Short mmCIF file of C-alpha atoms and ligand atoms in Angstrom, two decimals:
data_model
loop_
_atom_site.label_atom_id
_atom_site.label_comp_id
_atom_site.label_asym_id
_atom_site.label_seq_id
_atom_site.Cartn_x
_atom_site.Cartn_y
_atom_site.Cartn_z
CA UNK A 1 73.98 58.96 -71.09
CA UNK A 2 70.78 59.85 -72.97
CA UNK A 3 68.85 56.96 -74.47
CA UNK A 4 68.43 58.65 -77.86
CA UNK A 5 67.43 55.29 -79.36
CA UNK A 6 64.25 55.41 -77.25
CA UNK A 7 62.92 58.59 -78.89
CA UNK A 8 59.38 57.57 -79.93
CA UNK A 9 59.38 60.00 -82.88
CA UNK A 10 62.28 58.23 -84.59
CA UNK A 11 61.55 56.49 -87.89
CA UNK A 12 63.75 54.12 -89.86
CA UNK A 13 64.47 53.87 -93.59
CA UNK A 14 63.69 50.16 -93.11
CA UNK A 15 60.00 49.47 -93.60
CA UNK A 16 58.35 48.35 -90.32
CA UNK A 17 55.20 46.22 -90.78
CA UNK A 18 52.30 47.36 -88.58
CA UNK A 19 52.14 45.45 -85.28
CA UNK A 20 55.84 44.53 -85.60
CA UNK A 21 57.62 43.93 -82.28
CA UNK A 22 60.80 45.39 -83.76
CA UNK A 23 60.49 49.13 -84.48
CA UNK A 24 63.67 51.25 -84.47
CA UNK A 25 63.02 51.92 -80.74
CA UNK A 26 63.69 48.26 -79.89
CA UNK A 27 67.18 47.32 -81.19
CA UNK A 28 67.46 43.93 -79.43
CA UNK A 29 70.59 41.77 -79.51
CA UNK A 30 70.88 38.18 -80.72
CA UNK A 31 73.11 35.67 -82.47
CA UNK A 32 72.35 34.17 -85.86
CA UNK A 33 73.70 31.97 -88.62
CA UNK A 34 73.76 33.75 -92.01
CA UNK A 35 72.98 32.34 -95.47
CA UNK A 36 76.76 31.80 -95.87
CA UNK A 37 76.82 29.71 -92.67
CA UNK A 38 78.67 32.43 -90.75
CA UNK A 39 77.73 32.98 -87.12
CA UNK A 40 77.44 36.60 -86.02
CA UNK A 41 75.96 38.90 -83.43
CA UNK A 42 73.11 40.96 -84.76
CA UNK A 43 70.05 43.07 -84.19
CA UNK A 44 66.65 43.27 -85.82
CA UNK A 45 64.57 46.09 -87.29
CA UNK A 46 61.20 45.21 -88.81
CA UNK A 47 61.66 41.94 -90.70
CA UNK A 48 65.39 42.40 -91.27
CA UNK A 49 68.25 40.91 -89.27
CA UNK A 50 71.31 43.15 -89.20
CA UNK A 51 74.84 41.73 -89.05
CA UNK A 52 76.69 43.78 -86.43
CA UNK A 53 79.97 41.99 -87.16
CA UNK A 54 79.81 43.22 -90.76
CA UNK A 55 78.74 46.74 -89.70
CA UNK A 56 81.73 46.94 -87.35
CA UNK A 57 84.19 45.74 -90.03
CA UNK A 58 82.81 48.40 -92.38
CA UNK A 59 83.61 51.08 -89.78
CA UNK A 60 80.11 51.99 -88.60
CA UNK A 61 81.06 51.86 -84.89
CA UNK A 62 84.04 54.23 -85.19
CA UNK A 63 84.61 56.21 -81.99
CA UNK A 64 83.19 53.51 -79.70
CA UNK A 65 85.78 51.54 -77.75
CA UNK A 66 85.14 47.99 -79.03
CA UNK A 67 87.54 45.14 -79.79
CA UNK A 68 87.67 44.20 -83.51
CA UNK A 69 86.03 40.81 -82.98
CA UNK A 70 83.41 41.81 -80.37
CA UNK A 71 80.51 41.00 -82.74
CA UNK A 72 82.23 38.15 -84.62
CA UNK A 73 81.38 35.71 -81.86
CA UNK A 74 78.87 32.99 -81.27
CA UNK A 75 77.63 34.47 -77.97
CA UNK A 76 76.94 37.91 -76.53
CA UNK A 77 78.78 37.21 -73.25
CA UNK A 78 81.85 39.36 -74.04
CA UNK A 79 79.77 42.27 -75.33
CA UNK A 80 77.59 42.08 -72.22
CA UNK A 81 80.79 42.13 -70.10
CA UNK A 82 81.68 45.50 -71.67
CA UNK A 83 79.01 47.07 -69.46
CA UNK A 84 76.08 49.41 -69.67
CA UNK A 85 77.90 52.44 -71.07
CA UNK A 86 79.01 50.41 -74.12
CA UNK A 87 75.56 48.81 -74.59
CA UNK A 88 74.05 52.30 -74.71
CA UNK A 89 76.65 53.74 -77.10
CA UNK A 90 76.18 50.80 -79.49
CA UNK A 91 72.38 50.82 -79.33
CA UNK A 92 72.24 54.59 -79.90
CA UNK A 93 74.66 54.25 -82.84
CA UNK A 94 72.62 51.46 -84.45
CA UNK A 95 69.54 53.65 -84.15
CA UNK A 96 71.38 56.54 -85.84
CA UNK A 97 72.57 54.33 -88.73
CA UNK A 98 69.00 53.31 -89.55
CA UNK A 99 67.36 56.69 -89.00
CA UNK A 100 65.24 57.62 -92.04
CA UNK A 101 67.20 60.73 -93.01
CA UNK A 102 70.68 59.21 -92.53
CA UNK A 103 71.91 58.34 -96.05
CA UNK A 104 75.26 56.67 -95.15
CA UNK A 105 74.11 53.06 -95.19
CA UNK A 106 70.68 53.74 -96.69
CA UNK A 107 72.22 54.84 -100.00
CA UNK A 108 75.15 52.39 -100.02
CA UNK A 109 73.83 49.34 -101.89
CA UNK A 110 77.05 47.33 -101.54
CA UNK A 111 77.17 47.74 -97.74
CA UNK A 112 73.44 47.07 -97.40
CA UNK A 113 73.92 43.75 -99.17
CA UNK A 114 76.59 42.74 -96.65
CA UNK A 115 74.68 43.83 -93.58
CA UNK A 116 70.97 43.12 -94.10
CA UNK A 117 69.30 39.73 -94.14
CA UNK A 118 65.64 38.81 -94.41
CA UNK A 119 64.48 36.68 -91.49
CA UNK A 120 64.10 33.58 -93.67
CA UNK A 121 67.77 33.79 -94.71
CA UNK A 122 69.03 33.35 -91.16
CA UNK A 123 68.74 30.92 -88.28
CA UNK A 124 68.56 32.27 -84.73
CA UNK A 125 70.86 30.71 -82.12
CA UNK A 126 71.05 30.95 -78.33
CA UNK A 127 72.08 34.57 -77.66
CA UNK A 128 74.36 33.83 -74.68
CA UNK A 129 76.15 30.93 -73.10
CA UNK A 130 74.32 30.64 -69.81
CA UNK A 131 76.75 29.44 -67.15
CA UNK A 132 74.26 29.75 -64.30
CA UNK A 133 70.49 29.82 -64.35
CA UNK A 134 68.29 30.63 -61.38
CA UNK A 135 64.52 30.37 -61.39
CA UNK A 136 62.54 32.52 -58.97
CA UNK A 137 58.97 32.06 -57.78
CA UNK A 138 58.05 35.72 -57.73
CA UNK A 139 54.35 35.84 -58.69
CA UNK A 140 52.15 35.86 -55.61
CA UNK A 141 49.13 34.61 -57.55
CA UNK A 142 51.13 31.66 -58.93
CA UNK A 143 52.64 30.77 -55.54
CA UNK A 144 49.18 30.96 -53.96
CA UNK A 145 47.60 28.79 -56.66
CA UNK A 146 50.35 26.17 -56.50
CA UNK A 147 50.31 26.19 -52.70
CA UNK A 148 46.54 25.57 -52.79
CA UNK A 149 46.83 22.76 -55.35
CA UNK A 150 49.87 20.93 -53.94
CA UNK A 151 49.41 21.59 -50.22
CA UNK A 152 46.74 23.49 -48.32
CA UNK A 153 44.42 26.28 -49.55
CA UNK A 154 44.26 27.69 -45.99
CA UNK A 155 48.04 28.15 -45.84
CA UNK A 156 48.83 28.46 -49.52
CA UNK A 157 51.71 30.92 -49.09
CA UNK A 158 54.50 29.58 -46.89
CA UNK A 159 55.65 31.98 -44.12
CA UNK A 160 58.91 32.95 -45.87
CA UNK A 161 57.28 33.92 -49.17
CA UNK A 162 56.41 37.55 -48.33
CA UNK A 163 59.94 38.18 -47.01
CA UNK A 164 62.24 36.41 -49.48
CA UNK A 165 62.28 36.27 -53.29
CA UNK A 166 62.22 32.45 -53.32
CA UNK A 167 64.32 30.74 -56.00
CA UNK A 168 66.25 27.62 -56.93
CA UNK A 169 69.23 26.88 -59.14
CA UNK A 170 68.27 25.43 -62.51
CA UNK A 171 70.10 23.58 -65.24
CA UNK A 172 71.83 25.43 -68.11
CA UNK A 173 72.67 22.57 -70.49
CA UNK A 174 69.05 22.18 -71.57
CA UNK A 175 68.29 25.85 -72.31
CA UNK A 176 67.27 25.94 -75.98
CA UNK A 177 66.25 28.66 -78.46
CA UNK A 178 62.68 29.13 -79.62
CA UNK A 179 61.63 26.68 -82.34
CA UNK A 180 63.62 23.72 -80.98
CA UNK A 181 61.30 20.70 -80.50
CA UNK A 182 60.93 19.30 -76.97
CA UNK A 183 60.86 15.57 -76.29
CA UNK A 184 58.27 14.49 -73.68
CA UNK A 185 60.28 13.42 -70.62
CA UNK A 186 60.20 9.99 -69.02
CA UNK A 187 60.41 9.55 -65.26
CA UNK A 188 58.99 8.40 -61.95
CA UNK A 189 55.66 9.46 -60.52
CA UNK A 190 53.87 9.02 -57.19
CA UNK A 191 53.18 5.39 -56.18
CA UNK A 192 49.65 4.07 -56.35
CA UNK A 193 48.12 1.84 -53.68
CA UNK A 194 50.71 -0.90 -54.28
CA UNK A 195 53.45 1.49 -53.19
CA UNK A 196 55.40 1.08 -56.43
CA UNK A 197 56.28 4.36 -58.20
CA UNK A 198 54.90 4.88 -61.67
CA UNK A 199 57.41 5.01 -64.51
CA UNK A 200 57.01 6.18 -68.09
CA UNK A 201 56.33 9.26 -70.22
CA UNK A 202 55.07 12.23 -68.21
CA UNK A 203 51.27 12.44 -68.33
CA UNK A 204 51.11 15.98 -66.95
CA UNK A 205 53.41 17.97 -69.23
CA UNK A 206 53.03 21.71 -68.74
CA UNK A 207 54.43 25.09 -69.79
CA UNK A 208 55.38 27.92 -67.43
CA UNK A 209 54.95 31.45 -68.77
CA UNK A 210 57.98 33.38 -67.55
CA UNK A 211 60.32 36.24 -68.42
CA UNK A 212 64.04 35.94 -67.70
CA UNK A 213 66.71 38.59 -67.35
CA UNK A 214 70.32 38.28 -68.49
CA UNK A 215 73.01 39.85 -66.31
CA UNK A 216 76.50 41.20 -66.79
CA UNK A 217 79.30 40.57 -64.27
CA UNK A 218 77.73 42.03 -61.14
CA UNK A 219 79.98 41.27 -58.16
CA UNK A 220 83.02 39.36 -57.00
CA UNK A 221 82.58 36.37 -54.73
CA UNK A 222 81.87 37.63 -51.23
CA UNK A 223 80.54 41.02 -52.35
CA UNK A 224 76.91 42.03 -52.70
CA UNK A 225 74.91 44.22 -55.05
CA UNK A 226 72.91 47.04 -53.52
CA UNK A 227 69.30 47.45 -54.55
CA UNK A 228 69.88 50.93 -56.04
CA UNK A 229 72.59 49.56 -58.34
CA UNK A 230 71.04 46.22 -59.22
CA UNK A 231 69.53 47.33 -62.55
CA UNK A 232 72.95 48.55 -63.78
CA UNK A 233 73.84 44.86 -64.09
CA UNK A 234 70.76 43.75 -66.02
CA UNK A 235 71.47 43.69 -69.77
CA UNK A 236 68.04 42.70 -70.97
CA UNK A 237 65.15 40.26 -70.98
CA UNK A 238 63.88 37.26 -72.94
CA UNK A 239 60.58 35.41 -72.96
CA UNK A 240 60.97 32.07 -71.25
CA UNK A 241 59.01 28.79 -71.22
CA UNK A 242 60.11 26.74 -68.21
CA UNK A 243 58.63 23.39 -69.34
CA UNK A 244 57.49 21.31 -66.35
CA UNK A 245 56.41 17.69 -65.87
CA UNK A 246 53.95 17.99 -62.99
CA UNK A 247 53.75 14.27 -62.19
CA UNK A 248 57.54 13.94 -61.98
CA UNK A 249 57.69 17.17 -59.97
CA UNK A 250 55.01 16.16 -57.44
CA UNK A 251 56.87 12.92 -56.55
CA UNK A 252 60.45 14.23 -56.43
CA UNK A 253 60.23 17.78 -55.04
CA UNK A 254 60.26 16.93 -51.32
CA UNK A 255 62.59 17.86 -49.63
CA UNK A 256 64.99 19.56 -52.07
CA UNK A 257 62.70 21.05 -54.72
CA UNK A 258 62.63 20.98 -58.53
CA UNK A 259 64.86 18.50 -60.38
CA UNK A 260 64.01 16.20 -63.33
CA UNK A 261 60.49 17.58 -63.61
CA UNK A 262 62.09 20.84 -64.78
CA UNK A 263 65.52 20.28 -66.31
CA UNK A 264 64.63 18.41 -69.52
CA UNK A 265 64.13 21.65 -71.50
CA UNK A 266 63.78 25.41 -71.02
CA UNK A 267 62.97 27.49 -74.11
CA UNK A 268 63.94 31.16 -74.54
CA UNK A 269 63.07 33.71 -77.21
CA UNK A 270 66.19 34.48 -79.28
CA UNK A 271 66.33 38.31 -79.13
CA UNK A 272 67.42 39.93 -75.86
CA UNK A 273 65.42 43.14 -75.49
CA UNK A 274 67.53 45.57 -73.45
CA UNK A 275 66.33 46.93 -70.13
CA UNK A 276 67.02 50.37 -71.70
CA UNK A 277 64.47 49.73 -74.48
CA UNK A 278 61.86 48.77 -71.87
CA UNK A 279 62.39 51.96 -69.84
CA UNK A 280 59.33 53.82 -71.27
CA UNK A 281 57.05 50.99 -70.14
CA UNK A 282 57.86 51.06 -66.44
CA UNK A 283 55.02 50.81 -63.98
CA UNK A 284 54.38 50.19 -60.31
CA UNK A 285 54.18 46.67 -58.96
CA UNK A 286 51.84 45.14 -56.39
CA UNK A 287 51.97 46.73 -52.95
CA UNK A 288 54.42 44.84 -50.72
CA UNK A 289 52.92 44.15 -47.29
CA UNK A 290 54.70 43.56 -44.96
CA UNK A 291 57.43 45.99 -45.99
CA UNK A 292 60.49 43.97 -47.06
CA UNK A 293 63.71 44.15 -45.04
CA UNK A 294 65.73 47.32 -45.76
CA UNK A 295 68.18 45.65 -48.18
CA UNK A 296 65.20 44.78 -50.45
CA UNK A 297 63.46 48.17 -50.34
CA UNK A 298 63.26 49.73 -53.78
CA UNK A 299 61.79 53.00 -55.08
CA UNK A 300 58.71 53.32 -57.24
CA UNK A 301 58.07 51.93 -60.75
CA UNK A 302 59.77 48.63 -59.99
CA UNK A 303 57.89 46.72 -62.66
CA UNK A 304 57.46 46.78 -66.44
CA UNK A 305 54.16 46.59 -68.33
CA UNK A 306 54.75 43.68 -70.72
CA UNK A 307 51.67 42.00 -72.15
CA UNK A 308 52.04 38.23 -72.26
CA UNK A 309 50.05 35.52 -73.95
CA UNK A 310 50.20 31.77 -74.45
CA UNK A 311 48.68 29.82 -77.33
CA UNK A 312 48.35 26.09 -77.95
CA UNK A 313 48.41 24.91 -81.55
CA UNK A 314 47.55 21.24 -82.16
CA UNK A 315 49.08 19.68 -85.26
CA UNK A 316 47.32 20.84 -88.46
CA UNK A 317 44.88 23.00 -86.49
CA UNK A 318 44.41 26.62 -85.54
CA UNK A 319 46.07 28.15 -82.49
CA UNK A 320 43.95 28.92 -79.40
CA UNK A 321 45.08 31.61 -76.94
CA UNK A 322 44.74 30.02 -73.48
CA UNK A 323 46.26 32.72 -71.26
CA UNK A 324 46.76 36.48 -71.19
CA UNK A 325 48.98 37.75 -68.39
CA UNK A 326 51.38 40.64 -67.72
CA UNK A 327 54.93 40.95 -66.36
CA UNK A 328 53.71 43.81 -64.13
CA UNK A 329 51.97 41.29 -61.85
CA UNK A 330 55.35 40.20 -60.44
CA UNK A 331 55.42 40.71 -56.67
CA UNK A 332 59.23 40.69 -56.38
CA UNK A 333 60.98 42.90 -58.95
CA UNK A 334 64.08 41.97 -60.95
CA UNK A 335 66.21 44.34 -58.84
CA UNK A 336 64.97 42.69 -55.65
CA UNK A 337 65.71 39.25 -57.08
CA UNK A 338 69.28 40.17 -58.10
CA UNK A 339 69.95 41.95 -54.80
CA UNK A 340 68.69 39.00 -52.82
CA UNK A 341 70.71 36.60 -54.99
CA UNK A 342 73.98 38.32 -54.00
CA UNK A 343 73.20 39.21 -50.37
CA UNK A 344 75.13 36.16 -49.18
CA UNK A 345 78.11 36.98 -51.44
CA UNK A 346 77.15 34.67 -54.31
CA UNK A 347 78.77 36.02 -57.49
CA UNK A 348 76.75 36.71 -60.65
CA UNK A 349 78.47 36.65 -64.04
CA UNK A 350 77.96 37.82 -67.60
CA UNK A 351 75.28 35.75 -69.32
CA UNK A 352 73.67 34.45 -66.13
CA UNK A 353 69.94 34.00 -66.55
CA UNK A 354 67.32 34.65 -63.86
CA UNK A 355 63.81 33.35 -64.54
CA UNK A 356 60.90 35.21 -62.95
CA UNK A 357 58.89 32.14 -62.09
CA UNK A 358 55.47 31.56 -63.63
CA UNK A 359 53.67 34.86 -64.15
CA UNK A 360 50.03 34.45 -63.16
CA UNK A 361 47.61 37.35 -62.92
CA UNK A 362 44.62 37.77 -60.62
CA UNK A 363 41.99 36.34 -63.00
CA UNK A 364 41.49 32.75 -64.14
CA UNK A 365 42.30 33.57 -67.76
CA UNK A 366 45.63 35.10 -66.76
CA UNK A 367 47.20 32.05 -65.14
CA UNK A 368 50.63 31.15 -66.52
CA UNK A 369 50.49 27.33 -66.54
CA UNK A 370 48.05 24.56 -67.47
CA UNK A 371 48.27 23.35 -63.86
CA UNK A 372 46.48 26.53 -62.83
CA UNK A 373 44.36 27.12 -65.97
CA UNK A 374 42.79 23.65 -65.77
CA UNK A 375 43.06 23.61 -61.95
CA UNK A 376 45.06 20.36 -62.04
CA UNK A 377 42.79 18.88 -64.69
CA UNK A 378 39.45 19.62 -63.01
CA UNK A 379 38.46 22.24 -65.61
CA UNK A 380 39.74 21.19 -69.05
CA UNK A 381 40.21 23.93 -71.64
CA UNK A 382 38.41 23.58 -74.97
CA UNK A 383 40.49 24.54 -78.01
CA UNK A 384 39.16 25.98 -81.28
CA UNK A 385 39.26 22.54 -82.97
CA UNK A 386 36.92 21.19 -80.27
CA UNK A 387 39.57 19.10 -78.52
CA UNK A 388 40.18 19.52 -74.79
CA UNK A 389 43.39 19.99 -72.84
CA UNK A 390 44.22 19.49 -69.18
CA UNK A 391 47.91 19.55 -69.99
CA UNK A 392 49.98 19.51 -73.22
CA UNK A 393 49.59 16.69 -75.77
CA UNK A 394 52.20 15.24 -78.10
CA UNK A 395 52.52 17.27 -81.35
CA UNK A 396 51.08 20.40 -79.68
CA UNK A 397 53.07 23.59 -80.21
CA UNK A 398 53.10 26.06 -77.31
CA UNK A 399 53.49 29.65 -78.54
CA UNK A 400 54.30 32.50 -76.15
CA UNK A 401 54.31 36.16 -77.13
CA UNK A 402 55.33 39.29 -75.20
CA UNK A 403 55.15 42.96 -76.09
CA UNK A 404 54.82 46.45 -74.63
CA UNK A 405 52.48 49.06 -76.06
CA UNK A 406 52.11 52.72 -75.13
CA UNK A 407 51.06 55.85 -77.05
CA UNK A 408 51.00 53.96 -80.33
CA UNK A 409 54.47 52.45 -79.90
CA UNK A 410 54.63 48.65 -79.83
CA UNK A 411 57.86 46.87 -79.00
CA UNK A 412 58.37 43.25 -78.07
CA UNK A 413 60.14 39.95 -77.94
CA UNK A 414 58.63 38.09 -80.90
CA UNK A 415 57.72 34.50 -80.16
CA UNK A 416 58.96 31.73 -77.92
CA UNK A 417 57.74 28.42 -79.36
CA UNK A 418 58.26 24.72 -78.81
CA UNK A 419 56.58 21.63 -80.22
CA UNK A 420 56.19 18.51 -78.07
CA UNK A 421 57.48 15.28 -79.59
CA UNK A 422 56.38 11.87 -78.23
CA UNK A 423 58.58 10.33 -75.52
CA UNK A 424 61.36 7.91 -76.41
CA UNK A 425 60.70 4.82 -74.32
MN1 MN B 1 59.61 28.00 -63.35
#
């Protein structure tokens, strides 16, 4: 099916501010609360949120096989279950409705009033109910940096890393939408010389710059997804801050890996940008040496060029950008991650979320965590207000942004933000 919605020459009758992440070529999916306190599935063009539930009731999706209540829900899980053919039909139709020379909705004031909301009239919610969340560790630069800091610079990458997309199962209950404040976690840390573990608010609170993909139902238990088909099951991506308490993590992670140092909060951006919308921004990934096992071998253009940045904004002060990275640095692609995830027969369902792992680039200003940027506190970062950071302070807001840009077309994810509140002791 042609992705007519991706046509870069398309223009909308909705005004798109310059540098907007939401031109008519994006058409992301999200869930929001309207001014009348009604929850609905929607999309966004420019600075307008569009109520898809209302559009459907008014007959704008005629001819597409959709249940009457598919958009009148508080999650996208059922729509995502409908599969890629339906996602494409709906996204193409939305694009057509808002095309500059299509008068049907453009010239219907009554319908426009029911369907369009300014962004300050709505409140974004979590777009899906995540029943399972997996976090990978797929950036070679990040794995090398962390291996050097936590273990041994000579053997920073463990022997399995170049053969397996390494991952662990995360916690879903604490996944929160952008803008939700995050309470500094309390926990244990490594014992000092007296052998007694420390206990109290984390002193080494960090962000992790990640992307995450949302899947549809991919396989039944016991079946596996082949690499050539893996992307058919990826609905779209969000920007993802996998908050981490490094002191809790360093004490607890042996032998079973991440636990309370990770599961106190994970923030996602609220609009799911479809894999279809990102198609024009495909690019090659890092060369994979040694060649992965056959079940993980993928064709070319495995990666996507998504510019990423992280800012820290202290209370009542200006934001400082502390990192600029790119999703294309990922060593293991999303298709490789999903294929590997199911190779043992593990079933993947609609709304499952797979984090990429921290996305660090090759240069020091492209590292995706404070752990790496400050090299575990050895090189503090100076912010615009003159204050220094080794990790994240109380009342700091961490702001992540992600967008693609090519031939004058910019399309992105908006922001993924979270403000740190002091610990409750
Ligand atoms: Mn992570």
